[in-house]
Tab-separated table of C-alpha atoms in Angstrom:
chain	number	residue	atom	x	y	z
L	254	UNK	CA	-28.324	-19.800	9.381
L	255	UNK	CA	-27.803	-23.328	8.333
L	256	UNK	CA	-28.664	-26.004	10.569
L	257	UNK	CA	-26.397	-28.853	11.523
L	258	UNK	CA	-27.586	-31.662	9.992
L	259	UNK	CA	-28.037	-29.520	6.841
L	260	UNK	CA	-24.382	-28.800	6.860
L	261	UNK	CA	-23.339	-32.595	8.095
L	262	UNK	CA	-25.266	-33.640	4.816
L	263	UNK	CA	-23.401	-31.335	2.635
L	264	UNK	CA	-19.755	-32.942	4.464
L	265	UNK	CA	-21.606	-36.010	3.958
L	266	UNK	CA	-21.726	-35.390	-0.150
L	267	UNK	CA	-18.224	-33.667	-0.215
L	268	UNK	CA	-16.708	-36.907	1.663
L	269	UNK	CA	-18.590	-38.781	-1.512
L	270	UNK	CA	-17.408	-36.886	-3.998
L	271	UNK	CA	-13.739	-35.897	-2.951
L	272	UNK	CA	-12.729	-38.271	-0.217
L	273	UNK	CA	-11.907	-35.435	2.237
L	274	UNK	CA	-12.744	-31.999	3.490
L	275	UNK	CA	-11.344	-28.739	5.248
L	276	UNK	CA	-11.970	-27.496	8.519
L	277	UNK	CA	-11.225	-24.083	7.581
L	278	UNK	CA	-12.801	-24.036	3.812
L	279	UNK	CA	-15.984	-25.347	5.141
L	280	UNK	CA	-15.720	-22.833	8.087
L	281	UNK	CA	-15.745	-19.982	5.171
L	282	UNK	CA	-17.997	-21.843	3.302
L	283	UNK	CA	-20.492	-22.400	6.046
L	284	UNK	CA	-19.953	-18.651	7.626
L	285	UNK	CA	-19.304	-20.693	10.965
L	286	UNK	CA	-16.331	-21.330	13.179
L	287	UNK	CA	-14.114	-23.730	12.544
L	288	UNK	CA	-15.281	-25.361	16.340
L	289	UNK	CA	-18.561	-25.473	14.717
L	290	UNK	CA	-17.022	-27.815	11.650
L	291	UNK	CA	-15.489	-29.932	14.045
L	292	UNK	CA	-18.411	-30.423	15.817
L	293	UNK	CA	-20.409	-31.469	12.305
L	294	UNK	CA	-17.068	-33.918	11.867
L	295	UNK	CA	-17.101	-35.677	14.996
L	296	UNK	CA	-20.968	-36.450	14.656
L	297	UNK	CA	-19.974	-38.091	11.149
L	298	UNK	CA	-17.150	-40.135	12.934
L	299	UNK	CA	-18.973	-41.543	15.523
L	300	UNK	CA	-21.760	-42.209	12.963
L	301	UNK	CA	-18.537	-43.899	10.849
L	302	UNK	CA	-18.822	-41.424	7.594
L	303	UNK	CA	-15.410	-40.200	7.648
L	304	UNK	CA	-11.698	-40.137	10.242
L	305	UNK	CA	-10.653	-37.337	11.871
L	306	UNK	CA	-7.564	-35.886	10.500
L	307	UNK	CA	-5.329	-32.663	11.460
L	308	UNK	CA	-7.229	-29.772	9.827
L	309	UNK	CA	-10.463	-32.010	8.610
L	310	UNK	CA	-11.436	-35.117	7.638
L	311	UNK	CA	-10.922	-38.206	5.329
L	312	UNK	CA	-13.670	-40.443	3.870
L	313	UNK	CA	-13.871	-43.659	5.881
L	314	UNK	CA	-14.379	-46.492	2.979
L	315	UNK	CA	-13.719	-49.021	5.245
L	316	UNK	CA	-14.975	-51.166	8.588
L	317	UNK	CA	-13.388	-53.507	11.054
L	318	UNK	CA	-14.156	-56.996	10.718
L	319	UNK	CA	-13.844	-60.189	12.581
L	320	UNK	CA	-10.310	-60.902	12.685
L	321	UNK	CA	-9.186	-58.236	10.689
L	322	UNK	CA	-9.788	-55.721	8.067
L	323	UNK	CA	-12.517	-55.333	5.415
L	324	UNK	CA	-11.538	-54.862	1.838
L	325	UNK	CA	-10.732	-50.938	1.806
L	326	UNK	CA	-12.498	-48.998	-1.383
L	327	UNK	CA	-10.622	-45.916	-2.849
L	328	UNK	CA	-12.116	-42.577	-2.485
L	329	UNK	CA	-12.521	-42.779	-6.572
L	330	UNK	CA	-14.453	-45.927	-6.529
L	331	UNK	CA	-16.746	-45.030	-3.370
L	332	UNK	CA	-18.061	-42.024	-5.242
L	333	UNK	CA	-18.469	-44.043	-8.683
L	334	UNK	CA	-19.967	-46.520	-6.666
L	335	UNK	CA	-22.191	-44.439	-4.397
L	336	UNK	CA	-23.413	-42.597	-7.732
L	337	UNK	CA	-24.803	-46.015	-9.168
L	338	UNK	CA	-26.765	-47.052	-6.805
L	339	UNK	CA	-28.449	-44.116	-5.740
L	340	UNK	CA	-29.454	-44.138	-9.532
L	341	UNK	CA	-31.305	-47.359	-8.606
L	342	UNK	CA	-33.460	-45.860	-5.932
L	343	UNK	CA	-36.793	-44.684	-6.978
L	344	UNK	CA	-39.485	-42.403	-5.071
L	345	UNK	CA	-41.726	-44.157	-2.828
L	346	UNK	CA	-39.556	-47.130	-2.760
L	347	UNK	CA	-38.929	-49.361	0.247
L	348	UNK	CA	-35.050	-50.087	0.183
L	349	UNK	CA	-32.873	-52.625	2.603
L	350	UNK	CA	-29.799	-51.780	3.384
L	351	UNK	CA	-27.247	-53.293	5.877
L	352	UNK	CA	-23.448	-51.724	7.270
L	353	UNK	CA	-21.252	-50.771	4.841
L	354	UNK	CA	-19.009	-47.946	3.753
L	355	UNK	CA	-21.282	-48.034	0.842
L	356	UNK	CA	-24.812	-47.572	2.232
L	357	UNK	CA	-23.761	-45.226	4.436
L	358	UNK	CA	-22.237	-42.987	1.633
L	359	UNK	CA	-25.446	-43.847	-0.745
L	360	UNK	CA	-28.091	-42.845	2.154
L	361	UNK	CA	-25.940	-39.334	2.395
L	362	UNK	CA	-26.361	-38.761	-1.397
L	363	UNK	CA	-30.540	-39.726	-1.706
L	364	UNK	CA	-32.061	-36.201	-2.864
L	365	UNK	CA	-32.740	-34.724	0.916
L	366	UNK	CA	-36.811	-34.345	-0.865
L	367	UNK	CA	-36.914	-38.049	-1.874
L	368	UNK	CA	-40.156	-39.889	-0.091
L	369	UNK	CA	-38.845	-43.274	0.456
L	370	UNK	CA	-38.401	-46.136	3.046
L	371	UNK	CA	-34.986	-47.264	4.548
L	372	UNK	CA	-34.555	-50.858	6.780
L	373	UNK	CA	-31.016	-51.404	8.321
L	374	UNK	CA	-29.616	-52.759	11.052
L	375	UNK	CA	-26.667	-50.280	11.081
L	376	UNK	CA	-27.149	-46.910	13.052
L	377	UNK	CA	-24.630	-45.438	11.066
L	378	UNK	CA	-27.301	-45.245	7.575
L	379	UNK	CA	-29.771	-44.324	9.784
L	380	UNK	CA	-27.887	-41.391	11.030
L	381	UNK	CA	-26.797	-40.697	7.507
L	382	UNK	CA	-30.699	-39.972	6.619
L	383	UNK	CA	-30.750	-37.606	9.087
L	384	UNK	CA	-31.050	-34.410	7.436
L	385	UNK	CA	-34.026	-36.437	4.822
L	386	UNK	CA	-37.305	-35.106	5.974
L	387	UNK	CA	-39.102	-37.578	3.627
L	388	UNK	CA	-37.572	-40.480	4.435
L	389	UNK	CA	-38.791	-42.884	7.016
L	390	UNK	CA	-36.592	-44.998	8.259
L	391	UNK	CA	-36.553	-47.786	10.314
L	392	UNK	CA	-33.902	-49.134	12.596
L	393	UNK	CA	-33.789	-53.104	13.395
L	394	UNK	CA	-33.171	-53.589	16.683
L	395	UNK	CA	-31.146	-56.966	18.114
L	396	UNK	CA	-27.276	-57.514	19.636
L	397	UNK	CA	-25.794	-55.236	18.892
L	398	UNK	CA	-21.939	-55.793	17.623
L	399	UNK	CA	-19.748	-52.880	18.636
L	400	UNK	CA	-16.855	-54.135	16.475
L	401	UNK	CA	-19.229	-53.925	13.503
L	402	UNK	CA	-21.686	-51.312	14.281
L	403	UNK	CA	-24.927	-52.675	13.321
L	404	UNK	CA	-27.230	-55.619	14.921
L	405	UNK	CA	-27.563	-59.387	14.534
L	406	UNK	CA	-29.162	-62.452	15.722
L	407	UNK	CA	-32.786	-63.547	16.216
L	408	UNK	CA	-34.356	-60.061	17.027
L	409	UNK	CA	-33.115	-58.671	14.221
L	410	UNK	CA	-33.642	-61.512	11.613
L	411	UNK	CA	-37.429	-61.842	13.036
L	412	UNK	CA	-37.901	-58.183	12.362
L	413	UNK	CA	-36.761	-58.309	9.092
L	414	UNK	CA	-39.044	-61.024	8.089
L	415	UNK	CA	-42.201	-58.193	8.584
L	416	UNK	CA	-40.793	-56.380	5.662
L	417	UNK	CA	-41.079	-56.933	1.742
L	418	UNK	CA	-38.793	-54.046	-0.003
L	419	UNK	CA	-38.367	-53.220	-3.633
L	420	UNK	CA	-34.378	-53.410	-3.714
L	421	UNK	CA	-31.471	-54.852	-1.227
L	422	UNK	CA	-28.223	-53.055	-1.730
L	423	UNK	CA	-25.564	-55.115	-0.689
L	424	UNK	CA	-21.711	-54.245	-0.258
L	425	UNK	CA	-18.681	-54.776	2.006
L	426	UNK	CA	-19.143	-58.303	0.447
L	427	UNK	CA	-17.300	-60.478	-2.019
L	428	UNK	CA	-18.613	-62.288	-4.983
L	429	UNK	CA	-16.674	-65.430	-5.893
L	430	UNK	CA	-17.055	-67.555	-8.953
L	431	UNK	CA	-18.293	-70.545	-7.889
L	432	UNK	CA	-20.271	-70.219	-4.967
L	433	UNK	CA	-21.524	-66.748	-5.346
L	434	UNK	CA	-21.926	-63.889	-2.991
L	435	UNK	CA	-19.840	-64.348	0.209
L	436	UNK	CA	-20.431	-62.620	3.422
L	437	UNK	CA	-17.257	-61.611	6.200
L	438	UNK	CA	-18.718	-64.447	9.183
L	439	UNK	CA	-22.085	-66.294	9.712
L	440	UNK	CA	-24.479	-63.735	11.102
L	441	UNK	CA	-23.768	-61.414	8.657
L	442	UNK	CA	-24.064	-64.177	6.281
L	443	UNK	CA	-27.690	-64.425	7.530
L	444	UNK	CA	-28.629	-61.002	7.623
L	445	UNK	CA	-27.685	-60.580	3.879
L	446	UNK	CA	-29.598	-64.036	3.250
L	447	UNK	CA	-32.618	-62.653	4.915
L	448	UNK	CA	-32.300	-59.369	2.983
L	449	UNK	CA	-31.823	-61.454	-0.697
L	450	UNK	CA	-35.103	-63.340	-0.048
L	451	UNK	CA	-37.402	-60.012	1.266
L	452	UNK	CA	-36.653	-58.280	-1.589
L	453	UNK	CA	-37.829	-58.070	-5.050
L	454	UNK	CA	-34.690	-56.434	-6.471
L	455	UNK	CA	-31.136	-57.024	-5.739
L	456	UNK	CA	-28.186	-55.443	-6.341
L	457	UNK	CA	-24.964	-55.868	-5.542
L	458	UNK	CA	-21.786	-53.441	-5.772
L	459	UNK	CA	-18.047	-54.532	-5.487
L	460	UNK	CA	-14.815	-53.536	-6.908
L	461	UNK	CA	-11.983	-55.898	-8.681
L	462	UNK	CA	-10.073	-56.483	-5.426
């Protein structure tokens, strides 16, 4: 019998690849009941993977923001997106990654037998690595900001400065022509900075909105 977290990883991939999912198809395709399923769904929505829907669930490419939305990312361009830069991550590798509909989707996709390292401050790509045996992860601690779901401030900033990884990922971000990357407020602002400057690699997805 499968286990859940091997079946939330499979959702997790689906979500990725087609934007939503079944109850009842992945009931059949899981030989479990459909309660089962919605179980496995509302463990990805409270991790902030997908929204519940009537009869299953829709990919959630987008989080709340101070004082409004984020920049919402099609279903299409999450998995196009999502596809390139798990291409980037190589065995062994220590990667930094921070809260956004994009790391969340690109920690689902890793290969489950990949032995690598994840930092983040957001609980919601830790719990995405959940059903990755050889991944070690590690969780910044901090204040926590409920609107955002992921930590800030000194703690956080003081714990990232023990780490040196091979590649930042950055999203839910906007590049603009003359000054560069742009963050949403200040502390994420300093999170990303932090990130940038332990890294040897960075890279840095967004669409043309």
């Amino acid at each position: 019998m499968m286990l859940s977290e091997e079946r939330q990883a499979i959702i997790r991939d689906r979500l990725a690849e087609q934007g939503k999912v079944l109850a009842n198809a992945l009931a059949l395709e899981f030989r479990v009941s459909e309660d089962t399923v919605r179980r496995d769904l509302r463990d990805l929505a409270k991790a902030g993977i997908c929204r519940r829907v009537y009869g299953g669930a829709l990919a959630k490419a987008s989080a709340a923001g101070t004082g409004g939305e984020r920049l919402k990312i099609s279903a299409t361009d999450l998995a196009v997106l999502t596809a390139a830069a798990t291409r980037l991550v190589r065995p062994g590798a220590v990667i930094l990654m921070d809260q956004a509909a994009l790391n969340v989707a690109c920690a689902g996709a890793l290969p489950r037998d990949m032995t690598l390292t994840v930092v983040t401050n957001a609980p919601s790509v830790a719990t995405a690595l959940a059903g990755h045996r050889q991944a070690r992860v590690v969780l910044l601690g901090g204040l926590y900001d409920h609107d955002k779901g992921c930590s800030f401030g000194p703690v956080c900033l003081s714990q990232l400065e023990q780490f040196h990884a091979d590649l930042f990922i950055a999203a839910d971000c906007a590049i603009d022509a003359s000054v560069g990357l742009t963050a949403f407020d200040l502390a994420e602002a300093e999170i990303k900075r932090v990130m940038c400057r332990r890294s040897a690699a960075r890279v840095v997805f967004a669409t043309v909105d």
